[in-house]
XYZ file of C-alpha atoms in Angstrom:
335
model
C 0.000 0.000 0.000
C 1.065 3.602 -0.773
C 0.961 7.014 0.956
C 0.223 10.077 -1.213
C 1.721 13.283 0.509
C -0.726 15.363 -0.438
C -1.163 18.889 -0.667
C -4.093 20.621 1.800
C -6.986 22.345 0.879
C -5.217 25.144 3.206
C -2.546 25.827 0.664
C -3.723 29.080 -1.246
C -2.949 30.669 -4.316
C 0.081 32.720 -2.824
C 2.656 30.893 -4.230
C 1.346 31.275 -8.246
C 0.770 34.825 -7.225
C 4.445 35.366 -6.988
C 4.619 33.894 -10.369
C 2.381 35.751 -11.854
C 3.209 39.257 -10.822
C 6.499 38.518 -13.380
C 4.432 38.117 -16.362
C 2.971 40.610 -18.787
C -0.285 42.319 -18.395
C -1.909 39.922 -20.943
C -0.560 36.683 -19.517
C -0.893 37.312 -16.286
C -4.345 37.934 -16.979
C -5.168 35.172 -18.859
C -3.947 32.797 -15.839
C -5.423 34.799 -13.161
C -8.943 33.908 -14.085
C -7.947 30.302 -14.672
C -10.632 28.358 -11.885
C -9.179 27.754 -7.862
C -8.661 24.137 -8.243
C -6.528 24.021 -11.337
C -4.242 27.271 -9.878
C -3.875 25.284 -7.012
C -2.100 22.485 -8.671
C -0.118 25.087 -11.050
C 3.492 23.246 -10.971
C 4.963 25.042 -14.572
C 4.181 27.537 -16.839
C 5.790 27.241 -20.014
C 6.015 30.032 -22.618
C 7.625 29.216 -26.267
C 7.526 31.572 -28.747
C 5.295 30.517 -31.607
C 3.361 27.722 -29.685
C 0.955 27.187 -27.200
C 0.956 28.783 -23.461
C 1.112 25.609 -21.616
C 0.475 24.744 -18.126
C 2.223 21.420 -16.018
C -0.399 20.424 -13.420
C -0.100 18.037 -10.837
C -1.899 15.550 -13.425
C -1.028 16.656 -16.717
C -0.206 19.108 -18.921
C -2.930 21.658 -20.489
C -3.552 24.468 -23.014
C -4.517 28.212 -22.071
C -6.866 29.410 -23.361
C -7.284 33.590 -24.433
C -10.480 33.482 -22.157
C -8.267 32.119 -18.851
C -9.526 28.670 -19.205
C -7.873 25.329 -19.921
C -8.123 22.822 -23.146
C -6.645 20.187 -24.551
C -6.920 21.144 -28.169
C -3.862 22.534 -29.225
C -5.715 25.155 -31.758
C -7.759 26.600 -29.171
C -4.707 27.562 -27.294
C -2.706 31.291 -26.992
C 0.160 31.648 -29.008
C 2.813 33.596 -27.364
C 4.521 35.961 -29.803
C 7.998 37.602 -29.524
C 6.369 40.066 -28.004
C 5.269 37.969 -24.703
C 8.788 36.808 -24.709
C 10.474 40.158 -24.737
C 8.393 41.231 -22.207
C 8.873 38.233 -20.086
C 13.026 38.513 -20.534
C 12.652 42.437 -19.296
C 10.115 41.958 -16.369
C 12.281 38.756 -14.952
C 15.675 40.265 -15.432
C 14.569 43.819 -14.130
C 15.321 45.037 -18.010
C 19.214 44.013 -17.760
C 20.118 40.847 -18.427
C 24.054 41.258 -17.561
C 23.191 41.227 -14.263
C 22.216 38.142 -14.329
C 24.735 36.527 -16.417
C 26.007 34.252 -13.843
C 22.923 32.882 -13.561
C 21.753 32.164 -17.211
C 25.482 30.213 -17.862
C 22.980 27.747 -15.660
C 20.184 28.145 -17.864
C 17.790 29.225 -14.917
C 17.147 32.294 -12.793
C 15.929 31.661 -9.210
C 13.430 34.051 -8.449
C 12.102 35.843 -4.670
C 10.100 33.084 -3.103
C 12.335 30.053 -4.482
C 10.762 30.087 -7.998
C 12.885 28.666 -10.934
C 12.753 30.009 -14.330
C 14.344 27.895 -17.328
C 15.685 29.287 -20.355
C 15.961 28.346 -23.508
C 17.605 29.957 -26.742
C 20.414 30.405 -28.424
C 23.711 29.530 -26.514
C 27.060 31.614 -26.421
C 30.280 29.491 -25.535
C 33.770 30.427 -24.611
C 36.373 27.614 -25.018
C 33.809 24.562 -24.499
C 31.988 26.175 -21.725
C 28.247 28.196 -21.836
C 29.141 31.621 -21.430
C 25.766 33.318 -22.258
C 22.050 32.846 -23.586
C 20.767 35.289 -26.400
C 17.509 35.246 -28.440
C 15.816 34.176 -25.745
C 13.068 31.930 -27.077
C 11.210 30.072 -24.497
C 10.755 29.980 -20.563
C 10.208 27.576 -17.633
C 8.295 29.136 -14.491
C 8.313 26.406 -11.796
C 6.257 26.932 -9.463
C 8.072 26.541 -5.289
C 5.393 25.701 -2.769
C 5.488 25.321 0.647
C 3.397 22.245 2.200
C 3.709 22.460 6.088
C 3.025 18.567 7.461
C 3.591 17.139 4.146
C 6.684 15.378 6.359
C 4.745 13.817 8.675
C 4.090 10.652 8.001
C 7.455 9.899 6.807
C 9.387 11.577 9.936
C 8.971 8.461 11.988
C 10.756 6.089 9.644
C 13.900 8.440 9.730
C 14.031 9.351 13.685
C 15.040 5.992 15.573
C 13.277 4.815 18.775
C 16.042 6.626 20.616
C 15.315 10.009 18.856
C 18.161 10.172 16.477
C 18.136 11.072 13.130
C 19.324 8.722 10.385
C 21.489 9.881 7.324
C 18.617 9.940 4.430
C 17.828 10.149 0.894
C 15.299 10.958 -0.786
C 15.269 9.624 -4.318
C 12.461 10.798 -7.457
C 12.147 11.325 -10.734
C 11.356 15.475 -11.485
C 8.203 17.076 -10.259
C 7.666 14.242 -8.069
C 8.189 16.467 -4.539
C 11.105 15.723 -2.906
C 12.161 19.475 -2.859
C 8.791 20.468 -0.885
C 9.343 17.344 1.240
C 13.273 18.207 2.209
C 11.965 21.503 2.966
C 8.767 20.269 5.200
C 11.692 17.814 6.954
C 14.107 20.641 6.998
C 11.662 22.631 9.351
C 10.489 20.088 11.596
C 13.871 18.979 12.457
C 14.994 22.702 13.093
C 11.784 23.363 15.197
C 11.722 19.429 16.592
C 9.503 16.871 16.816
C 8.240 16.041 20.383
C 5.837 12.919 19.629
C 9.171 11.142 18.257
C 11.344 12.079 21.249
C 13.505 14.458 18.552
C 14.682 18.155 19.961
C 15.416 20.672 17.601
C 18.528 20.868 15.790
C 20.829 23.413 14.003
C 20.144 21.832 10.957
C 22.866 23.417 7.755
C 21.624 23.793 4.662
C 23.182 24.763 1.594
C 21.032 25.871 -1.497
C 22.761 25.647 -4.397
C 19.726 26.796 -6.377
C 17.980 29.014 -4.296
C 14.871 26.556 -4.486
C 14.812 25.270 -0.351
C 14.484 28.764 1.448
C 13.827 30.826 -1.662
C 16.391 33.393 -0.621
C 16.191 36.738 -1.421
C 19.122 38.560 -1.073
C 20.394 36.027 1.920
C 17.170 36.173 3.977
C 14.890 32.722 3.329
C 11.587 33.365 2.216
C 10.422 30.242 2.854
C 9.888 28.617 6.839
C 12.980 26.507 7.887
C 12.371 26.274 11.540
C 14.572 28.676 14.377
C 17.385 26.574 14.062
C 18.267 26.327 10.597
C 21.626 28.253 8.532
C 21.329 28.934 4.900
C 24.297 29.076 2.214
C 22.051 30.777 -0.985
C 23.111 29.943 -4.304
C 26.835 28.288 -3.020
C 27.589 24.814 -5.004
C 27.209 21.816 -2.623
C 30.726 20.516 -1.925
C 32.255 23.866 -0.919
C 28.951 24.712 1.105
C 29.119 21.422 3.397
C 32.781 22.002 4.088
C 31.616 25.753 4.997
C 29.501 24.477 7.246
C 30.563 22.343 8.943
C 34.049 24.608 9.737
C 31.796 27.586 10.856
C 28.301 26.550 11.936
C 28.494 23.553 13.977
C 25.731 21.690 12.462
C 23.803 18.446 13.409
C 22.289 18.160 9.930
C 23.704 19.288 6.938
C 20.790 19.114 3.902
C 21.111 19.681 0.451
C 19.335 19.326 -2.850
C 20.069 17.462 -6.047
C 23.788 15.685 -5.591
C 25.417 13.426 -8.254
C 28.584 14.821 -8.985
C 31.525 13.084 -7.487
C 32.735 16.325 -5.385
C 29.400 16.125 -4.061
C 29.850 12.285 -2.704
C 33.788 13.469 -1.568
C 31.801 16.447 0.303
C 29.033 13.662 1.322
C 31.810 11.480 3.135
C 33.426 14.586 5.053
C 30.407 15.119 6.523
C 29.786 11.597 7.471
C 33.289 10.933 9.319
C 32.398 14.299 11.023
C 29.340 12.868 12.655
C 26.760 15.173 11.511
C 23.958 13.788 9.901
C 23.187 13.840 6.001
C 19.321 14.844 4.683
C 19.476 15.361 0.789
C 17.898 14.308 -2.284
C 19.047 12.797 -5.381
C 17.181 12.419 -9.098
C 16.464 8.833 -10.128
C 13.573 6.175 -10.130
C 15.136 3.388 -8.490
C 18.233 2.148 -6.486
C 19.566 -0.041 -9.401
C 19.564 2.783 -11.507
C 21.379 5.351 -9.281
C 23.837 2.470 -8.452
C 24.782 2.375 -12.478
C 25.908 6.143 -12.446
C 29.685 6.231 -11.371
C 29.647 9.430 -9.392
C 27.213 7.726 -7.169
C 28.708 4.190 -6.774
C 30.730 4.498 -3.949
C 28.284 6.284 -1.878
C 26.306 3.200 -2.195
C 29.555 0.923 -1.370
C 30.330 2.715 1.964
C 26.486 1.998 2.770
C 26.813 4.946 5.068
C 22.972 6.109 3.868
C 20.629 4.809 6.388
C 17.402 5.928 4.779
C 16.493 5.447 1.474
C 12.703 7.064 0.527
C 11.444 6.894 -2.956
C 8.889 8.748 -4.292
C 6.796 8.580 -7.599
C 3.652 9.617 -8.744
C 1.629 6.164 -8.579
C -1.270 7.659 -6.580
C -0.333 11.565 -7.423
C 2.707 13.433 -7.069
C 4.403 12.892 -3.480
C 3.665 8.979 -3.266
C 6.104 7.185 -1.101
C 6.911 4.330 -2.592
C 9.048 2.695 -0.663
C 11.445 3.385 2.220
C 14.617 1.045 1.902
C 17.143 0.546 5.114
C 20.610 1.457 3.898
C 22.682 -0.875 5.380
C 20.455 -3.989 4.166
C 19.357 -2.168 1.081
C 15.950 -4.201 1.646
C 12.952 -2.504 2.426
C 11.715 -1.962 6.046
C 8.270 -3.719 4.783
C 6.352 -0.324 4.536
C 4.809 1.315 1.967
C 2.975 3.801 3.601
C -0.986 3.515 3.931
């Protein structure tokens, strides 16, 4: 049996709002009279020049309409023109794109409030690496919500009997959750959970892509608990070591590793004896076990917890939670 982590009928339309205040007039329009129950399960907006505004929901993909409602037939849709794109490209880079240079050699901007916004067009390179986008073509708006309690049902599988965290994983394909769920386990390990015997911790966490605490300019937007330190926008490895020489951490969490720095960083923290909470992309063990940046993290079988999470029942199912050290599962799937 399976657990869906599902999102509350609490959860408003804040979130999109924050979204939508970036796009033009006419767009922003358009999706503002879409109905409650499909904005509330508004996970990307995607804009392409020449095609069809197109919305990612929690079940689906969809068409937008001119009237602010949804479709599936492709002719019935808005086409974006250059227009809509140039006024996207001014309104999200503040009308001066070299400022955010650094950012587009990513091919994203991370927006107030933790939102990501792809990019895709035509790419400059200097000497084999991405320098710069230009003629800016199409755009990405994920859309970061926060689920408060969306960790609850999982928490007791990663805090032993004795009230001790165990190093954990989570493991999903994309738009599956696992950011909202490290976030939702990020804050109720920094504020602590009583019914599991588990005090608060400082709990470390370092946010390579601004999408955990939604920094803006160094302040999280986003609830992490009292007790929890933020490194915006810093790549992984250095930000663990930073941590854990300057911020005495219990936890150190992070988003998204699989390079093999990351897994060096990974191990420092481990032989440190602060505990590891981070996420990794993937549908199963036996495929993240193929990728050689990621092998010997599985060989030192330091990884206690292993959750996956899928989309079986809706997006935040937990599959399966797998003990590290047996790699078998602990004979839950969550009902």
């Amino acid at each position: 049996m399976r657990q869906v982590i599902t999102r509350t009928e609490a959860i408003n339309n804040s979130a999109l709002d924050e979204v939508l205040n970036l796009l033009p007039i006419n767009l922003r329009q358009m999706l503002s009279d879409l109905p409650d129950p499909v904005k509330d399960t508004v996970e990307e907006i995607r804009i392409r020049q020449g095609r069809p505004l197109m919305l990612g929901l929690a079940d689906g993909d969809c068409y937008v309409t001119y009237r602010g409602t949804v479709t599936a037939e492709q002719l019935e849709a808005y086409q974006v023109d250059a227009g809509d794109v140039e006024r996207v490209t001014q309104l999200i880079s503040r009308s001066s794109l070299y400022a955010l240079e650094e950012e587009l050699r990513n091919g994203f901007i991370t927006l107030q409030g933790g939102h990501r916004v792809g990019i895709t067009g035509k790419v400059l390179t200097e000497q084999g690496r991405v320098k710069n986008i230009k003629y800016i073509s199409g755009f990405n708006f994920r859309v970061s919500r926060e689920v408060p309690g969306v960790a609850n049902k999982v928490l007791p599988y990663l805090i032993s009997p004795e009230g001790r965290f165990y190093h954990t994983v989570l493991i999903s394909p994309p738009r599956c959750g696992k950011t909202t769920l490290l976030r939702d386990l990020v804050r109720r390990l920094s504020e602590g959970v009583p019914e599991l015997n588990f005090k608060g911790v400082t709990v470390g966490v370092v946010d390579e892509r601004s999408e955990i605490a939604g920094c803006f300019r160094g302040i999280p937007q986003r609830d992490l608990g009292p007790r929890a330190d933020v490194l915006d926008a810093c790549p992984k490895a250095a930000g663990m070591m930073m941590l854990l020489r300057s911020m005495g951490p219990d936890i150190i969490a992070t988003d998204e590793i699989g390079r093999q720095e990351d897994v060096a960083a990974l191990e420092e923290v481990f032989n440190a004896g602060v505990k590891v909470l981070t996420t990794i992309h993937g549908s199963s063990l036996e495929e993240l076990a193929d990728r050689p940046a990621l092998q010997y993290l599985f060989q030192i079988k330091a990884v206690q917890r292993f959750v996956l999470l899928g989309r079986s029942r809706g997006v935040g199912t937990v599959e399966d939670i797998i003990d590290g050290h047996t790699m078998g599962s602990l004979g839950v799937r969550l009902c």
